[in-house]
Amino acid sequence: MSRLYDTVEPSVIDEDMLQKAVEEQGPKDEAGKIAKKEGINFGDVLSLRLDFKNVLKIDNLWEFTSLTKLQLDNNIIEKIEGLDFLVNLVWLDLSFNNIEVIEGLNKLTKLQDLTLYNNHISKIENLDAQLELQVFSIGNNEIKDIKDILYLRRFPKLKTLNINNNPVCQEENFRLYVAAFLPKLEFLDYRLLDQQTKTVAYDKYQNQVEEQIDKDNKAKLVAEAQQKLDQEIHRQKEAYVEYLDTDKLFVDMYADDPEGNKLNEIPGVDEMLIIYKEKLVAVCKELFSFGLLEHDKRKAEVDMFWECVNEAKLENKQEGMKAIEEFNIEKKRLFSEIQQLTDAKLMEIKVMEFNTLISELWDKLMGLELQLVDQLEEVIKDFDRNMQDLVSGFLENVQAYLTQARELENQHNEKMIESATIALEKAAKNELEEDVSEDLRMLLVDKDTVLNAVTSSHDVHLLKIDNKEDDIVTRINGWLKNMVTNIHNEEEIRRNRTRVTEINHYIDHLREEVEALDMAVGN
């Protein structure tokens, strides 16, 4: 039975647990009271402790997008999951749980310190994305295969490894083996790997190490080639023209066309197919090249938009900071004067003056925010209009190219009708070649059968072209809609609300200082 199952009911990571954990780790005293009253945005939390909570399943952490440190040690977790949104995580502790497989960490590319001590893990795997890993604790698990040490060679920044109390540690000369194959490692099981140990280790395993280096280099070349290919495919997908530089559309036409494949056995059709394929692929390649150029135009427009937005926000921020700096100078002057006054009426006048300064600051900051709102609204409208034009122009050309593809298909279909009719006449006269398949002979029994087969094949091909057009139209329109909606929500609505809240909180804080001054005057 898993640890603690028989003593305590497993806990669920819910809103109450998270809220309590955040409050316990948040600011104390007056700042803590304010934070509790106003509510803490989980998206702003940087560190979270959920240790010793008897948690069975990792869940409901999707709001903690800024989290850099997460403690989930000393629970009863059986599976690593629910961490995909924590992309800024640097430090993760999952020690003292019931985990059997390393998984679910693909999105955590910034992870530097990973602790999986005291679980039930038998293999080091699924950490390919953790290239920033510097500290790895996998001690007190069930690692048996010494080849798992070789897996750790993929982490160029790994300096500290804790792997003690695993079956693999019983291997002869284990420490020397680790030192030889992980030459950049500085600490192994809490002990320094000095240069002398590394030298002895290398001398002992020199041949194997050099063989491994050769394997690593070859694997690296393969991986780099694959990465380059993946990046290119990703670029093509962003341009909505992936694989159009190949014969994929042509191949897809016949992949789901059993009748067409039978008809292609008609003598002379093979030459027609070669010509048709060449022309269709040529059209697809033109669309492919055009699509990449249009993608670059859209990307340039998006980059320019964000440059304008960030420039406007920076300029506005600087104006706001300038206003606050000027206010603070006046505030310092007033406070200094008030401290030297003994006359209550004069002090009251100074307090009123301070109040006026606060109101003027609020007007200034809110005015700047309204100014920025207007600027961003105009920029977003222009951007939306420009992107609509770019997308419309792109789609018009897509439809034009695919219209060419349909025309080629129509021409090929007419030739197929002619060839099928001739073959039907030969079949009627028993003049077909002997090597004609039985499937084709079954189509050539009468005119209706063979022409229905030609029509069916033609319909399949046109449907493939239509589907390609629909796919491009749907995807790019969806992309544009989502992007503009997100920009509107984030830059116009959420940013404005956040900024207004910040201004009001700051002004409220200043007004509290005014109240404190009033009390001082009253006393």
One Martini backbone bead per residue (centre of mass of N, CA, C, O) as a GRO file, in nm:
protein
  523
    1MET     BB    1   0.098   0.034   0.020
    2SER     BB    2   0.084   0.350   0.011
    3ARG     BB    3   0.183   0.617   0.151
    4LEU     BB    4  -0.076   0.703   0.390
    5TYR     BB    5  -0.341   0.564   0.296
    6ASP     BB    6  -0.407   0.422   0.592
    7THR     BB    7  -0.430   0.721   0.755
    8VAL     BB    8  -0.499   0.931   0.515
    9GLU     BB    9  -0.676   1.129   0.332
   10PRO     BB   10  -0.665   1.230   0.034
   11SER     BB   11  -0.576   1.516  -0.139
   12VAL     BB   12  -0.687   1.820  -0.294
   13ILE     BB   13  -0.613   2.057  -0.531
   14ASP     BB   14  -0.758   2.349  -0.435
   15GLU     BB   15  -0.857   2.661  -0.373
   16ASP     BB   16  -0.810   2.653  -0.067
   17MET     BB   17  -0.522   2.544  -0.063
   18LEU     BB   18  -0.398   2.766  -0.239
   19GLN     BB   19  -0.481   3.013  -0.077
   20LYS     BB   20  -0.342   2.930   0.186
   21ALA     BB   21  -0.055   2.899   0.075
   22VAL     BB   22  -0.023   3.189  -0.027
   23GLU     BB   23  -0.077   3.335   0.243
   24GLU     BB   24   0.153   3.198   0.409
   25GLN     BB   25   0.379   3.311   0.185
   26GLY     BB   26   0.312   3.590   0.217
   27PRO     BB   27   0.260   3.876   0.333
   28LYS     BB   28   0.272   4.063   0.621
   29ASP     BB   29   0.079   4.229   0.804
   30GLU     BB   30  -0.039   4.489   0.631
   31ALA     BB   31   0.022   4.365   0.354
   32GLY     BB   32  -0.137   4.105   0.410
   33LYS     BB   33  -0.415   4.233   0.450
   34ILE     BB   34  -0.437   4.362   0.172
   35ALA     BB   35  -0.402   4.103   0.006
   36LYS     BB   36  -0.648   3.955   0.127
   37LYS     BB   37  -0.861   4.167   0.053
   38GLU     BB   38  -0.787   4.188  -0.269
   39GLY     BB   39  -0.632   3.959  -0.359
   40ILE     BB   40  -0.457   3.694  -0.517
   41ASN     BB   41  -0.271   3.652  -0.797
   42PHE     BB   42  -0.160   3.359  -0.919
   43GLY     BB   43   0.009   3.484  -1.164
   44ASP     BB   44   0.222   3.628  -0.939
   45VAL     BB   45   0.334   3.375  -0.831
   46LEU     BB   46   0.664   3.229  -0.753
   47SER     BB   47   0.594   3.060  -0.486
   48LEU     BB   48   0.521   2.705  -0.384
   49ARG     BB   49   0.377   2.522  -0.103
   50LEU     BB   50   0.283   2.147  -0.105
   51ASP     BB   51   0.379   2.012   0.146
   52PHE     BB   52   0.239   1.786   0.349
   53LYS     BB   53  -0.078   1.720   0.202
   54ASN     BB   54  -0.156   1.443   0.074
   55VAL     BB   55  -0.113   1.437  -0.229
   56LEU     BB   56  -0.218   1.261  -0.528
   57LYS     BB   57  -0.283   1.508  -0.736
   58ILE     BB   58  -0.193   1.711  -0.993
   59ASP     BB   59  -0.375   2.024  -0.973
   60ASN     BB   60  -0.484   2.348  -1.041
   61LEU     BB   61  -0.206   2.522  -1.170
   62TRP     BB   62  -0.266   2.707  -1.431
   63GLU     BB   63  -0.239   3.007  -1.297
   64PHE     BB   64   0.087   2.965  -1.232
   65THR     BB   65   0.275   3.114  -1.470
   66SER     BB   66   0.518   3.249  -1.272
   67LEU     BB   67   0.635   3.010  -1.157
   68THR     BB   68   0.964   2.895  -1.011
   69LYS     BB   69   0.861   2.748  -0.736
   70LEU     BB   70   0.803   2.391  -0.640
   71GLN     BB   71   0.646   2.214  -0.367
   72LEU     BB   72   0.576   1.835  -0.357
   73ASP     BB   73   0.669   1.708  -0.113
   74ASN     BB   74   0.548   1.476   0.088
   75ASN     BB   75   0.349   1.276  -0.062
   76ILE     BB   76   0.120   1.067  -0.295
   77ILE     BB   77   0.234   1.083  -0.570
   78GLU     BB   78   0.212   0.897  -0.894
   79LYS     BB   79   0.198   1.147  -1.107
   80ILE     BB   80   0.326   1.345  -1.359
   81GLU     BB   81   0.119   1.638  -1.372
   82GLY     BB   82  -0.016   1.955  -1.440
   83LEU     BB   83   0.257   2.147  -1.562
   84ASP     BB   84   0.236   2.297  -1.847
   85PHE     BB   85   0.191   2.610  -1.735
   86LEU     BB   86   0.490   2.606  -1.585
   87VAL     BB   87   0.721   2.757  -1.779
   88ASN     BB   88   0.896   2.911  -1.528
   89LEU     BB   89   1.019   2.676  -1.403
   90VAL     BB   90   1.320   2.600  -1.195
   91TRP     BB   91   1.195   2.459  -0.928
   92LEU     BB   92   1.157   2.100  -0.837
   93ASP     BB   93   0.975   1.911  -0.580
   94LEU     BB   94   0.921   1.530  -0.571
   95SER     BB   95   0.983   1.416  -0.312
   96PHE     BB   96   0.840   1.178  -0.142
   97ASN     BB   97   0.681   0.963  -0.327
   98ASN     BB   98   0.496   0.747  -0.591
   99ILE     BB   99   0.681   0.754  -0.833
  100GLU     BB  100   0.759   0.569  -1.151
  101VAL     BB  101   0.755   0.806  -1.376
  102ILE     BB  102   0.909   1.008  -1.603
  103GLU     BB  103   0.691   1.289  -1.664
  104GLY     BB  104   0.536   1.590  -1.766
  105LEU     BB  105   0.808   1.803  -1.858
  106ASN     BB  106   0.821   1.934  -2.151
  107LYS     BB  107   0.747   2.251  -2.072
  108LEU     BB  108   1.008   2.267  -1.867
  109THR     BB  109   1.272   2.442  -2.000
  110LYS     BB  110   1.381   2.604  -1.719
  111LEU     BB  111   1.486   2.379  -1.563
  112GLN     BB  112   1.742   2.332  -1.292
  113ASP     BB  113   1.582   2.192  -1.041
  114LEU     BB  114   1.555   1.834  -0.971
  115THR     BB  115   1.344   1.642  -0.742
  116LEU     BB  116   1.320   1.259  -0.698
  117TYR     BB  117   1.345   1.164  -0.426
  118ASN     BB  118   1.202   0.897  -0.307
  119ASN     BB  119   1.085   0.669  -0.509
  120HIS     BB  120   0.987   0.440  -0.806
  121ILE     BB  121   1.224   0.475  -1.007
  122SER     BB  122   1.379   0.289  -1.300
  123LYS     BB  123   1.407   0.544  -1.510
  124ILE     BB  124   1.587   0.765  -1.711
  125GLU     BB  125   1.351   0.997  -1.857
  126ASN     BB  126   1.186   1.248  -2.022
  127LEU     BB  127   1.433   1.507  -2.038
  128ASP     BB  128   1.492   1.662  -2.315
  129ALA     BB  129   1.389   1.967  -2.226
  130GLN     BB  130   1.622   1.989  -1.981
  131LEU     BB  131   1.890   2.180  -2.068
  132GLU     BB  132   1.912   2.354  -1.779
  133LEU     BB  133   2.016   2.142  -1.602
  134GLN     BB  134   2.201   2.129  -1.274
  135VAL     BB  135   2.004   1.971  -1.070
  136PHE     BB  136   1.995   1.611  -0.975
  137SER     BB  137   1.755   1.408  -0.791
  138ILE     BB  138   1.754   1.022  -0.773
  139GLY     BB  139   1.754   0.911  -0.508
  140ASN     BB  140   1.607   0.644  -0.378
  141ASN     BB  141   1.546   0.425  -0.600
  142GLU     BB  142   1.531   0.194  -0.912
  143ILE     BB  143   1.805   0.211  -1.048
  144LYS     BB  144   1.988  -0.028  -1.271
  145ASP     BB  145   2.096   0.111  -1.530
  146ILE     BB  146   2.397   0.244  -1.643
  147LYS     BB  147   2.282   0.388  -1.904
  148ASP     BB  148   2.146   0.627  -1.754
  149ILE     BB  149   2.403   0.797  -1.742
  150LEU     BB  150   2.415   0.862  -2.048
  151TYR     BB  151   2.157   1.037  -2.055
  152LEU     BB  152   2.301   1.282  -1.891
  153ARG     BB  153   2.477   1.403  -2.133
  154ARG     BB  154   2.246   1.612  -2.239
  155PHE     BB  155   2.346   1.796  -1.988
  156PRO     BB  156   2.558   2.068  -2.001
  157LYS     BB  157   2.480   2.195  -1.687
  158LEU     BB  158   2.550   1.961  -1.511
  159LYS     BB  159   2.674   1.954  -1.156
  160THR     BB  160   2.448   1.789  -0.987
  161LEU     BB  161   2.439   1.449  -0.838
  162ASN     BB  162   2.179   1.233  -0.704
  163ILE     BB  163   2.209   0.849  -0.679
  164ASN     BB  164   2.176   0.722  -0.428
  165ASN     BB  165   2.030   0.427  -0.343
  166ASN     BB  166   2.080   0.248  -0.598
  167PRO     BB  167   2.142  -0.038  -0.764
  168VAL     BB  168   2.363   0.089  -0.959
  169CYS     BB  169   2.573   0.157  -0.724
  170GLN     BB  170   2.690  -0.152  -0.722
  171GLU     BB  171   2.869  -0.102  -0.931
  172GLU     BB  172   3.167  -0.119  -1.048
  173ASN     BB  173   3.307   0.181  -1.040
  174PHE     BB  174   3.077   0.397  -1.042
  175ARG     BB  175   3.210   0.671  -0.984
  176LEU     BB  176   3.406   0.658  -1.225
  177TYR     BB  177   3.195   0.634  -1.444
  178VAL     BB  178   3.059   0.903  -1.396
  179ALA     BB  179   3.315   1.081  -1.425
  180ALA     BB  180   3.374   0.996  -1.722
  181PHE     BB  181   3.072   1.054  -1.857
  182LEU     BB  182   3.060   1.327  -1.652
  183PRO     BB  183   3.290   1.574  -1.668
  184LYS     BB  184   3.106   1.833  -1.557
  185LEU     BB  185   3.084   1.723  -1.293
  186GLU     BB  186   3.109   1.823  -0.936
  187PHE     BB  187   2.869   1.657  -0.790
  188LEU     BB  188   2.848   1.342  -0.600
  189ASP     BB  189   2.670   1.271  -0.349
  190TYR     BB  190   2.783   1.541  -0.193
  191ARG     BB  191   3.055   1.513  -0.358
  192LEU     BB  192   3.349   1.594  -0.474
  193LEU     BB  193   3.486   1.611  -0.805
  194ASP     BB  194   3.792   1.577  -0.862
  195GLN     BB  195   4.048   1.581  -1.085
  196GLN     BB  196   4.174   1.311  -1.011
  197THR     BB  197   3.922   1.139  -1.050
  198LYS     BB  198   3.876   1.216  -1.349
  199THR     BB  199   4.145   1.107  -1.454
  200VAL     BB  200   4.113   0.814  -1.367
  201ALA     BB  201   3.846   0.768  -1.516
  202TYR     BB  202   3.942   0.825  -1.804
  203ASP     BB  203   4.167   0.613  -1.818
  204LYS     BB  204   3.973   0.368  -1.774
  205TYR     BB  205   3.738   0.487  -2.009
  206GLN     BB  206   3.846   0.600  -2.279
  207ASN     BB  207   3.730   0.427  -2.510
  208GLN     BB  208   3.429   0.450  -2.432
  209VAL     BB  209   3.415   0.758  -2.438
  210GLU     BB  210   3.495   0.799  -2.736
  211GLU     BB  211   3.263   0.635  -2.849
  212GLN     BB  212   3.041   0.810  -2.724
  213ILE     BB  213   3.117   1.074  -2.860
  214ASP     BB  214   3.066   0.972  -3.145
  215LYS     BB  215   2.768   0.909  -3.101
  216ASP     BB  216   2.682   1.190  -3.012
  217ASN     BB  217   2.759   1.340  -3.272
  218LYS     BB  218   2.572   1.184  -3.459
  219ALA     BB  219   2.312   1.243  -3.303
  220LYS     BB  220   2.334   1.550  -3.328
  221LEU     BB  221   2.310   1.567  -3.635
  222VAL     BB  222   2.033   1.437  -3.652
  223ALA     BB  223   1.888   1.636  -3.462
  224GLU     BB  224   1.949   1.894  -3.625
  225ALA     BB  225   1.807   1.804  -3.882
  226GLN     BB  226   1.530   1.764  -3.750
  227GLN     BB  227   1.499   2.050  -3.641
  228LYS     BB  228   1.512   2.191  -3.913
  229LEU     BB  229   1.268   2.046  -4.029
  230ASP     BB  230   1.063   2.131  -3.812
  231GLN     BB  231   1.093   2.436  -3.859
  232GLU     BB  232   1.001   2.433  -4.153
  233ILE     BB  233   0.723   2.310  -4.105
  234HIS     BB  234   0.629   2.531  -3.915
  235ARG     BB  235   0.650   2.759  -4.120
  236GLN     BB  236   0.453   2.634  -4.324
  237LYS     BB  237   0.211   2.628  -4.130
  238GLU     BB  238   0.205   2.937  -4.082
  239ALA     BB  239   0.152   2.961  -4.410
  240TYR     BB  240  -0.048   2.723  -4.510
  241VAL     BB  241   0.178   2.525  -4.708
  242GLU     BB  242   0.219   2.245  -4.631
  243TYR     BB  243   0.355   2.026  -4.878
  244LEU     BB  244   0.330   2.205  -5.156
  245ASP     BB  245   0.637   2.115  -5.253
  246THR     BB  246   0.487   1.857  -5.327
  247ASP     BB  247   0.288   1.552  -5.409
  248LYS     BB  248   0.062   1.523  -5.189
  249LEU     BB  249  -0.204   1.599  -5.328
  250PHE     BB  250  -0.188   1.381  -5.542
  251VAL     BB  251  -0.168   1.140  -5.352
  252ASP     BB  252  -0.434   1.198  -5.197
  253MET     BB  253  -0.628   1.157  -5.433
  254TYR     BB  254  -0.549   0.832  -5.454
  255ALA     BB  255  -0.579   0.719  -5.162
  256ASP     BB  256  -0.923   0.760  -5.193
  257ASP     BB  257  -0.916   0.601  -5.506
  258PRO     BB  258  -1.004   0.308  -5.628
  259GLU     BB  259  -1.112   0.369  -5.914
  260GLY     BB  260  -0.868   0.528  -6.020
  261ASN     BB  261  -0.658   0.298  -5.988
  262LYS     BB  262  -0.793   0.118  -6.196
  263LEU     BB  263  -0.798   0.320  -6.442
  264ASN     BB  264  -0.476   0.349  -6.456
  265GLU     BB  265  -0.454   0.070  -6.631
  266ILE     BB  266  -0.504   0.205  -6.874
  267PRO     BB  267  -0.384   0.242  -7.163
  268GLY     BB  268  -0.197   0.559  -7.144
  269VAL     BB  269  -0.247   0.683  -6.854
  270ASP     BB  270   0.040   0.708  -6.739
  271GLU     BB  271   0.118   0.954  -6.915
  272MET     BB  272  -0.105   1.140  -6.817
  273LEU     BB  273  -0.020   1.140  -6.517
  274ILE     BB  274   0.253   1.273  -6.546
  275ILE     BB  275   0.148   1.541  -6.657
  276TYR     BB  276  -0.052   1.606  -6.433
  277LYS     BB  277   0.145   1.605  -6.199
  278GLU     BB  278   0.336   1.826  -6.296
  279LYS     BB  279   0.123   2.053  -6.307
  280LEU     BB  280   0.015   2.035  -6.017
  281VAL     BB  281   0.286   2.074  -5.869
  282ALA     BB  282   0.347   2.351  -5.991
  283VAL     BB  283   0.109   2.495  -5.859
  284CYS     BB  284   0.180   2.425  -5.566
  285LYS     BB  285   0.459   2.567  -5.568
  286GLU     BB  286   0.352   2.847  -5.617
  287LEU     BB  287   0.182   2.857  -5.361
  288PHE     BB  288   0.411   2.809  -5.166
  289SER     BB  289   0.582   3.060  -5.230
  290PHE     BB  290   0.361   3.265  -5.180
  291GLY     BB  291   0.301   3.187  -4.884
  292LEU     BB  292   0.578   3.265  -4.765
  293LEU     BB  293   0.570   3.562  -4.843
  294GLU     BB  294   0.307   3.627  -4.687
  295HIS     BB  295   0.411   3.547  -4.412
  296ASP     BB  296   0.630   3.765  -4.396
  297LYS     BB  297   0.433   4.000  -4.405
  298ARG     BB  298   0.271   3.932  -4.152
  299LYS     BB  299   0.508   3.930  -3.957
  300ALA     BB  300   0.594   4.223  -4.002
  301GLU     BB  301   0.327   4.343  -3.904
  302VAL     BB  302   0.333   4.226  -3.619
  303ASP     BB  303   0.604   4.344  -3.531
  304MET     BB  304   0.523   4.640  -3.573
  305PHE     BB  305   0.294   4.647  -3.377
  306TRP     BB  306   0.455   4.575  -3.116
  307GLU     BB  307   0.645   4.811  -3.139
  308CYS     BB  308   0.429   5.030  -3.106
  309VAL     BB  309   0.310   4.938  -2.839
  310ASN     BB  310   0.574   4.942  -2.667
  311GLU     BB  311   0.640   5.237  -2.720
  312ALA     BB  312   0.383   5.358  -2.597
  313LYS     BB  313   0.415   5.229  -2.315
  314LEU     BB  314   0.692   5.346  -2.247
  315GLU     BB  315   0.625   5.644  -2.274
  316ASN     BB  316   0.397   5.639  -2.064
  317LYS     BB  317   0.565   5.536  -1.827
  318GLN     BB  318   0.767   5.771  -1.818
  319GLU     BB  319   0.556   5.987  -1.758
  320GLY     BB  320   0.459   5.863  -1.493
  321MET     BB  321   0.733   5.864  -1.345
  322LYS     BB  322   0.773   6.166  -1.361
  323ALA     BB  323   0.522   6.244  -1.195
  324ILE     BB  324   0.609   6.089  -0.938
  325GLU     BB  325   0.877   6.232  -0.891
  326GLU     BB  326   0.757   6.514  -0.859
  327PHE     BB  327   0.576   6.440  -0.624
  328ASN     BB  328   0.800   6.342  -0.425
  329ILE     BB  329   0.935   6.613  -0.399
  330GLU     BB  330   0.688   6.759  -0.276
  331LYS     BB  331   0.644   6.564  -0.045
  332LYS     BB  332   0.913   6.607   0.096
  333ARG     BB  333   0.876   6.905   0.143
  334LEU     BB  334   0.616   6.894   0.311
  335PHE     BB  335   0.713   6.704   0.536
  336SER     BB  336   0.939   6.889   0.629
  337GLU     BB  337   0.758   7.130   0.705
  338ILE     BB  338   0.566   6.988   0.903
  339GLN     BB  339   0.787   6.902   1.114
  340GLN     BB  340   0.841   7.228   1.181
  341LEU     BB  341   0.559   7.261   1.277
  342THR     BB  342   0.315   7.405   1.533
  343ASP     BB  343   0.089   7.507   1.369
  344ALA     BB  344  -0.217   7.379   1.302
  345LYS     BB  345  -0.311   7.551   1.057
  346LEU     BB  346  -0.059   7.516   0.884
  347MET     BB  347  -0.075   7.210   0.878
  348GLU     BB  348  -0.351   7.196   0.739
  349ILE     BB  349  -0.263   7.334   0.478
  350LYS     BB  350  -0.050   7.121   0.401
  351VAL     BB  351  -0.247   6.887   0.383
  352MET     BB  352  -0.416   7.010   0.157
  353GLU     BB  353  -0.183   7.027  -0.042
  354PHE     BB  354  -0.135   6.723  -0.052
  355ASN     BB  355  -0.416   6.652  -0.156
  356THR     BB  356  -0.388   6.807  -0.420
  357LEU     BB  357  -0.148   6.647  -0.530
  358ILE     BB  358  -0.295   6.379  -0.546
  359SER     BB  359  -0.515   6.466  -0.744
  360GLU     BB  360  -0.319   6.550  -0.969
  361LEU     BB  361  -0.188   6.275  -1.001
  362TRP     BB  362  -0.441   6.121  -1.078
  363ASP     BB  363  -0.503   6.287  -1.328
  364LYS     BB  364  -0.239   6.228  -1.474
  365LEU     BB  365  -0.245   5.915  -1.478
  366MET     BB  366  -0.528   5.887  -1.607
  367GLY     BB  367  -0.464   6.051  -1.857
  368LEU     BB  368  -0.243   5.865  -1.963
  369GLU     BB  369  -0.424   5.617  -1.987
  370LEU     BB  370  -0.627   5.735  -2.187
  371GLN     BB  371  -0.418   5.795  -2.401
  372LEU     BB  372  -0.329   5.499  -2.441
  373VAL     BB  373  -0.599   5.384  -2.519
  374ASP     BB  374  -0.627   5.550  -2.777
  375GLN     BB  375  -0.371   5.455  -2.914
  376LEU     BB  376  -0.429   5.149  -2.913
  377GLU     BB  377  -0.694   5.158  -3.063
  378GLU     BB  378  -0.572   5.270  -3.326
  379VAL     BB  379  -0.356   5.055  -3.374
  380ILE     BB  380  -0.548   4.809  -3.379
  381LYS     BB  381  -0.722   4.900  -3.614
  382ASP     BB  382  -0.497   4.914  -3.823
  383PHE     BB  383  -0.403   4.625  -3.791
  384ASP     BB  384  -0.665   4.483  -3.860
  385ARG     BB  385  -0.691   4.603  -4.143
  386ASN     BB  386  -0.420   4.502  -4.257
  387MET     BB  387  -0.469   4.198  -4.202
  388GLN     BB  388  -0.722   4.168  -4.369
  389ASP     BB  389  -0.586   4.238  -4.636
  390LEU     BB  390  -0.372   4.016  -4.636
  391VAL     BB  391  -0.563   3.774  -4.611
  392SER     BB  392  -0.739   3.832  -4.856
  393GLY     BB  393  -0.511   3.824  -5.064
  394PHE     BB  394  -0.423   3.539  -5.006
  395LEU     BB  395  -0.699   3.393  -5.062
  396GLU     BB  396  -0.734   3.478  -5.353
  397ASN     BB  397  -0.479   3.324  -5.450
  398VAL     BB  398  -0.551   3.048  -5.351
  399GLN     BB  399  -0.807   3.022  -5.524
  400ALA     BB  400  -0.661   3.056  -5.794
  401TYR     BB  401  -0.473   2.811  -5.776
  402LEU     BB  402  -0.705   2.599  -5.720
  403THR     BB  403  -0.845   2.651  -5.986
  404GLN     BB  404  -0.620   2.537  -6.155
  405ALA     BB  405  -0.641   2.254  -6.035
  406ARG     BB  406  -0.930   2.202  -6.134
  407GLU     BB  407  -0.872   2.234  -6.434
  408LEU     BB  408  -0.676   1.999  -6.449
  409GLU     BB  409  -0.882   1.789  -6.356
  410ASN     BB  410  -1.084   1.833  -6.585
  411GLN     BB  411  -0.892   1.759  -6.813
  412HIS     BB  412  -0.827   1.477  -6.709
  413ASN     BB  413  -1.118   1.373  -6.712
  414GLU     BB  414  -1.164   1.390  -7.016
  415LYS     BB  415  -0.938   1.190  -7.086
  416MET     BB  416  -1.056   0.955  -6.920
  417ILE     BB  417  -1.312   0.924  -7.085
  418GLU     BB  418  -1.174   0.856  -7.349
  419SER     BB  419  -1.011   0.611  -7.249
  420ALA     BB  420  -1.253   0.450  -7.140
  421THR     BB  421  -1.407   0.428  -7.406
  422ILE     BB  422  -1.189   0.278  -7.562
  423ALA     BB  423  -1.166   0.040  -7.364
  424LEU     BB  424  -1.461  -0.050  -7.393
  425GLU     BB  425  -1.444  -0.120  -7.694
  426LYS     BB  426  -1.221  -0.333  -7.662
  427ALA     BB  427  -1.377  -0.515  -7.471
  428ALA     BB  428  -1.609  -0.577  -7.670
  429LYS     BB  429  -1.375  -0.700  -7.880
  430ASN     BB  430  -1.147  -0.843  -7.722
  431GLU     BB  431  -0.866  -0.623  -7.715
  432LEU     BB  432  -0.738  -0.663  -7.458
  433GLU     BB  433  -0.499  -0.702  -7.264
  434GLU     BB  434  -0.398  -0.969  -7.072
  435ASP     BB  435  -0.280  -0.789  -6.812
  436VAL     BB  436  -0.546  -0.710  -6.726
  437SER     BB  437  -0.725  -0.661  -6.467
  438GLU     BB  438  -1.010  -0.761  -6.309
  439ASP     BB  439  -1.099  -0.485  -6.201
  440LEU     BB  440  -1.111  -0.346  -6.478
  441ARG     BB  441  -1.304  -0.542  -6.621
  442MET     BB  442  -1.546  -0.474  -6.427
  443LEU     BB  443  -1.569  -0.174  -6.545
  444LEU     BB  444  -1.589  -0.284  -6.866
  445VAL     BB  445  -1.899  -0.383  -6.910
  446ASP     BB  446  -2.005  -0.076  -6.922
  447LYS     BB  447  -2.070   0.254  -6.954
  448ASP     BB  448  -2.183   0.326  -6.674
  449THR     BB  449  -1.964   0.200  -6.500
  450VAL     BB  450  -1.713   0.355  -6.608
  451LEU     BB  451  -1.828   0.649  -6.576
  452ASN     BB  452  -1.878   0.629  -6.273
  453ALA     BB  453  -1.582   0.588  -6.201
  454VAL     BB  454  -1.478   0.853  -6.316
  455THR     BB  455  -1.661   1.038  -6.147
  456SER     BB  456  -1.570   0.941  -5.871
  457SER     BB  457  -1.275   1.022  -5.904
  458HIS     BB  458  -1.326   1.321  -5.961
  459ASP     BB  459  -1.467   1.386  -5.691
  460VAL     BB  460  -1.232   1.319  -5.507
  461HIS     BB  461  -1.035   1.530  -5.619
  462LEU     BB  462  -1.208   1.782  -5.568
  463LEU     BB  463  -1.233   1.739  -5.265
  464LYS     BB  464  -0.933   1.774  -5.198
  465ILE     BB  465  -0.917   2.064  -5.297
  466ASP     BB  466  -1.140   2.178  -5.118
  467ASN     BB  467  -1.010   2.097  -4.848
  468LYS     BB  468  -0.759   2.267  -4.880
  469GLU     BB  469  -0.903   2.537  -4.892
  470ASP     BB  470  -1.060   2.516  -4.626
  471ASP     BB  471  -0.815   2.485  -4.445
  472ILE     BB  472  -0.682   2.756  -4.503
  473VAL     BB  473  -0.919   2.943  -4.440
  474THR     BB  474  -0.979   2.851  -4.150
  475ARG     BB  475  -0.698   2.892  -4.019
  476ILE     BB  476  -0.642   3.195  -4.085
  477ASN     BB  477  -0.903   3.309  -3.965
  478GLY     BB  478  -0.858   3.196  -3.682
  479TRP     BB  479  -0.593   3.335  -3.626
  480LEU     BB  480  -0.689   3.628  -3.657
  481LYS     BB  481  -0.916   3.625  -3.451
  482ASN     BB  482  -0.750   3.538  -3.203
  483MET     BB  483  -0.542   3.763  -3.208
  484VAL     BB  484  -0.732   4.008  -3.188
  485THR     BB  485  -0.878   3.919  -2.933
  486ASN     BB  486  -0.628   3.904  -2.750
  487ILE     BB  487  -0.542   4.194  -2.784
  488HIS     BB  488  -0.799   4.320  -2.677
  489ASN     BB  489  -0.798   4.181  -2.396
  490GLU     BB  490  -0.501   4.255  -2.307
  491GLU     BB  491  -0.453   4.566  -2.410
  492GLU     BB  492  -0.742   4.695  -2.344
  493ILE     BB  493  -0.860   4.553  -2.086
  494ARG     BB  494  -0.658   4.425  -1.884
  495ARG     BB  495  -0.447   4.648  -1.879
  496ASN     BB  496  -0.637   4.875  -1.789
  497ARG     BB  497  -0.736   4.751  -1.526
  498THR     BB  498  -0.462   4.718  -1.396
  499ARG     BB  499  -0.376   5.016  -1.406
  500VAL     BB  500  -0.611   5.139  -1.250
  501THR     BB  501  -0.561   4.976  -0.996
  502GLU     BB  502  -0.277   5.079  -0.940
  503ILE     BB  503  -0.347   5.375  -0.911
  504ASN     BB  504  -0.557   5.347  -0.682
  505HIS     BB  505  -0.369   5.213  -0.479
  506TYR     BB  506  -0.166   5.441  -0.465
  507ILE     BB  507  -0.363   5.664  -0.381
  508ASP     BB  508  -0.464   5.525  -0.126
  509HIS     BB  509  -0.193   5.529   0.014
  510LEU     BB  510  -0.168   5.838   0.018
  511ARG     BB  511  -0.430   5.890   0.181
  512GLU     BB  512  -0.330   5.750   0.434
  513GLU     BB  513  -0.115   5.962   0.484
  514VAL     BB  514  -0.313   6.190   0.524
  515GLU     BB  515  -0.455   6.073   0.770
  516ALA     BB  516  -0.201   6.070   0.942
  517LEU     BB  517  -0.166   6.376   0.934
  518ASP     BB  518  -0.434   6.451   1.064
  519MET     BB  519  -0.373   6.312   1.330
  520ALA     BB  520  -0.124   6.479   1.392
  521VAL     BB  521  -0.270   6.749   1.398
  522GLY     BB  522  -0.481   6.674   1.619
  523ASN     BB  523  -0.240   6.617   1.835
   0.00000   0.00000   0.00000
